[in-house]
Coordinates of C-alpha atoms in Angstrom, one line a residue:
D1 CA 28.6 106.7 -90.6
V2 CA 26.9 109.2 -88.2
Q3 CA 23.4 108.5 -86.8
L4 CA 21.3 110.8 -84.8
V5 CA 18.1 109.5 -83.1
E6 CA 15.7 111.9 -81.4
S7 CA 13.2 111.0 -78.7
G8 CA 11.1 112.7 -76.0
G9 CA 8.5 114.5 -78.2
G10 CA 4.8 114.3 -77.4
S11 CA 1.7 116.3 -76.5
V12 CA 1.7 118.8 -73.6
Q13 CA -0.5 121.6 -72.4
A14 CA 0.6 125.2 -72.7
G15 CA 3.0 126.0 -69.8
G16 CA 4.2 122.5 -69.5
S17 CA 7.6 121.0 -70.2
L18 CA 9.3 118.4 -72.3
R19 CA 12.9 117.2 -72.6
L20 CA 14.1 116.0 -76.0
S21 CA 17.0 113.7 -76.4
C22 CA 19.3 113.1 -79.3
A23 CA 21.5 110.0 -79.2
A24 CA 24.5 110.2 -81.4
S25 CA 26.6 107.3 -82.8
G26 CA 29.4 107.0 -85.3
R27 CA 32.5 109.2 -85.3
T28 CA 34.0 111.0 -82.3
Y29 CA 31.0 112.6 -80.8
S30 CA 33.0 115.1 -78.7
K31 CA 34.3 116.8 -81.8
W32 CA 30.9 117.8 -83.1
C33 CA 28.9 121.0 -82.7
M34 CA 25.2 120.1 -82.2
G35 CA 22.0 121.9 -82.9
W36 CA 18.2 121.6 -82.4
F37 CA 16.0 122.8 -85.2
R38 CA 12.2 122.8 -85.7
Q39 CA 10.1 122.9 -88.8
I40 CA 6.4 123.3 -89.4
S41 CA 5.2 121.7 -92.6
G42 CA 5.7 124.1 -95.5
K43 CA 7.9 126.5 -93.6
K44 CA 11.7 126.9 -93.4
R45 CA 13.6 124.9 -90.8
E46 CA 14.4 127.2 -87.8
G47 CA 17.4 127.0 -85.6
V48 CA 16.3 126.7 -82.0
A49 CA 19.5 126.1 -80.0
G50 CA 23.1 125.2 -80.6
I51 CA 26.0 124.0 -78.5
D52 CA 29.7 124.0 -79.2
R53 CA 32.1 121.1 -79.1
D54 CA 32.9 121.2 -75.4
G55 CA 29.5 122.4 -74.3
A56 CA 30.9 125.6 -72.9
T57 CA 29.0 127.9 -75.2
T58 CA 25.3 127.7 -76.1
Y59 CA 23.1 129.6 -78.5
Y60 CA 19.4 130.2 -78.7
A61 CA 16.8 131.7 -80.9
N62 CA 15.2 134.8 -79.4
S63 CA 11.8 133.0 -79.4
V64 CA 13.1 130.4 -76.9
K65 CA 15.6 132.3 -74.8
G66 CA 14.9 131.8 -71.1
R67 CA 12.6 128.8 -71.8
F68 CA 14.7 126.2 -73.5
T69 CA 18.1 124.9 -72.5
I70 CA 20.5 122.8 -74.6
S71 CA 23.0 120.5 -72.9
Q72 CA 25.1 117.5 -73.7
D73 CA 26.4 114.4 -72.0
N74 CA 29.6 113.3 -73.8
V75 CA 29.7 110.0 -71.9
K76 CA 26.3 109.1 -73.2
N77 CA 26.9 110.8 -76.6
T78 CA 23.6 112.6 -76.1
V79 CA 22.4 116.1 -76.5
Y80 CA 19.3 117.4 -74.8
L81 CA 16.8 120.1 -75.2
Q82 CA 14.9 121.0 -72.1
M83 CA 11.8 122.9 -73.0
N84 CA 9.9 124.8 -70.3
S85 CA 6.9 127.2 -70.4
L86 CA 5.9 125.7 -73.7
K87 CA 3.5 127.7 -75.9
P88 CA 1.2 126.6 -78.7
E89 CA 3.6 128.3 -81.2
D90 CA 6.3 125.8 -80.1
T91 CA 4.3 123.1 -81.9
S92 CA 6.6 121.6 -84.5
M93 CA 8.7 118.7 -85.6
Y94 CA 12.0 119.0 -83.8
Y95 CA 15.3 117.8 -85.4
C96 CA 18.7 117.2 -84.0
A97 CA 21.7 118.1 -86.2
A98 CA 25.5 117.7 -86.0
T99 CA 28.5 119.1 -87.8
W100 CA 32.3 118.9 -87.7
R101 CA 32.5 122.7 -88.4
L102 CA 33.4 125.0 -85.6
L103 CA 30.3 127.1 -85.3
G104 CA 29.8 130.4 -83.5
V105 CA 27.2 133.0 -82.7
S106 CA 26.6 133.9 -86.3
T107 CA 26.9 130.5 -87.8
W108 CA 25.1 128.1 -85.5
S109 CA 21.6 128.6 -86.8
P110 CA 21.7 128.2 -90.6
E111 CA 20.7 124.6 -91.4
A112 CA 23.2 124.5 -94.3
N113 CA 26.0 124.5 -91.8
Y114 CA 25.1 121.0 -90.5
D115 CA 26.1 117.7 -92.0
Y116 CA 24.0 115.2 -90.2
W117 CA 20.3 115.1 -89.3
G118 CA 18.0 113.0 -87.2
Q119 CA 14.5 111.9 -88.3
G120 CA 12.7 114.3 -86.0
T121 CA 10.3 114.1 -83.1
Q122 CA 7.0 115.8 -82.9
V123 CA 6.1 118.3 -80.2
T124 CA 2.5 119.4 -79.9
V125 CA 1.5 122.1 -77.4
S126 CA -2.2 122.9 -76.9

């Protein structure tokens, strides 16, 4: 089966940085599209960033453009989310997700398009 394990969350002051990691195992990692989502309790899960199978194309929510960067290391089977200039409104549980589907600019963000999910890692910005 496919397993996704996030790490790197924590508490940081506004303006600070964190890097989240998502280690993937299972089927052929290089064939997946990956995404990062976040969810505050009681609210809908929001797509934050996505990356296509070969890492050539990335997608971002408007709220994080210019501050967050998604990247992947196919050797380590890991996808990263570098988060800079963090704001209190970035406080949330962050989830990594993967899919076999070929996603694009209009399809990367809906959570229904992803098949596998990690357990999440908490990010708190004060």
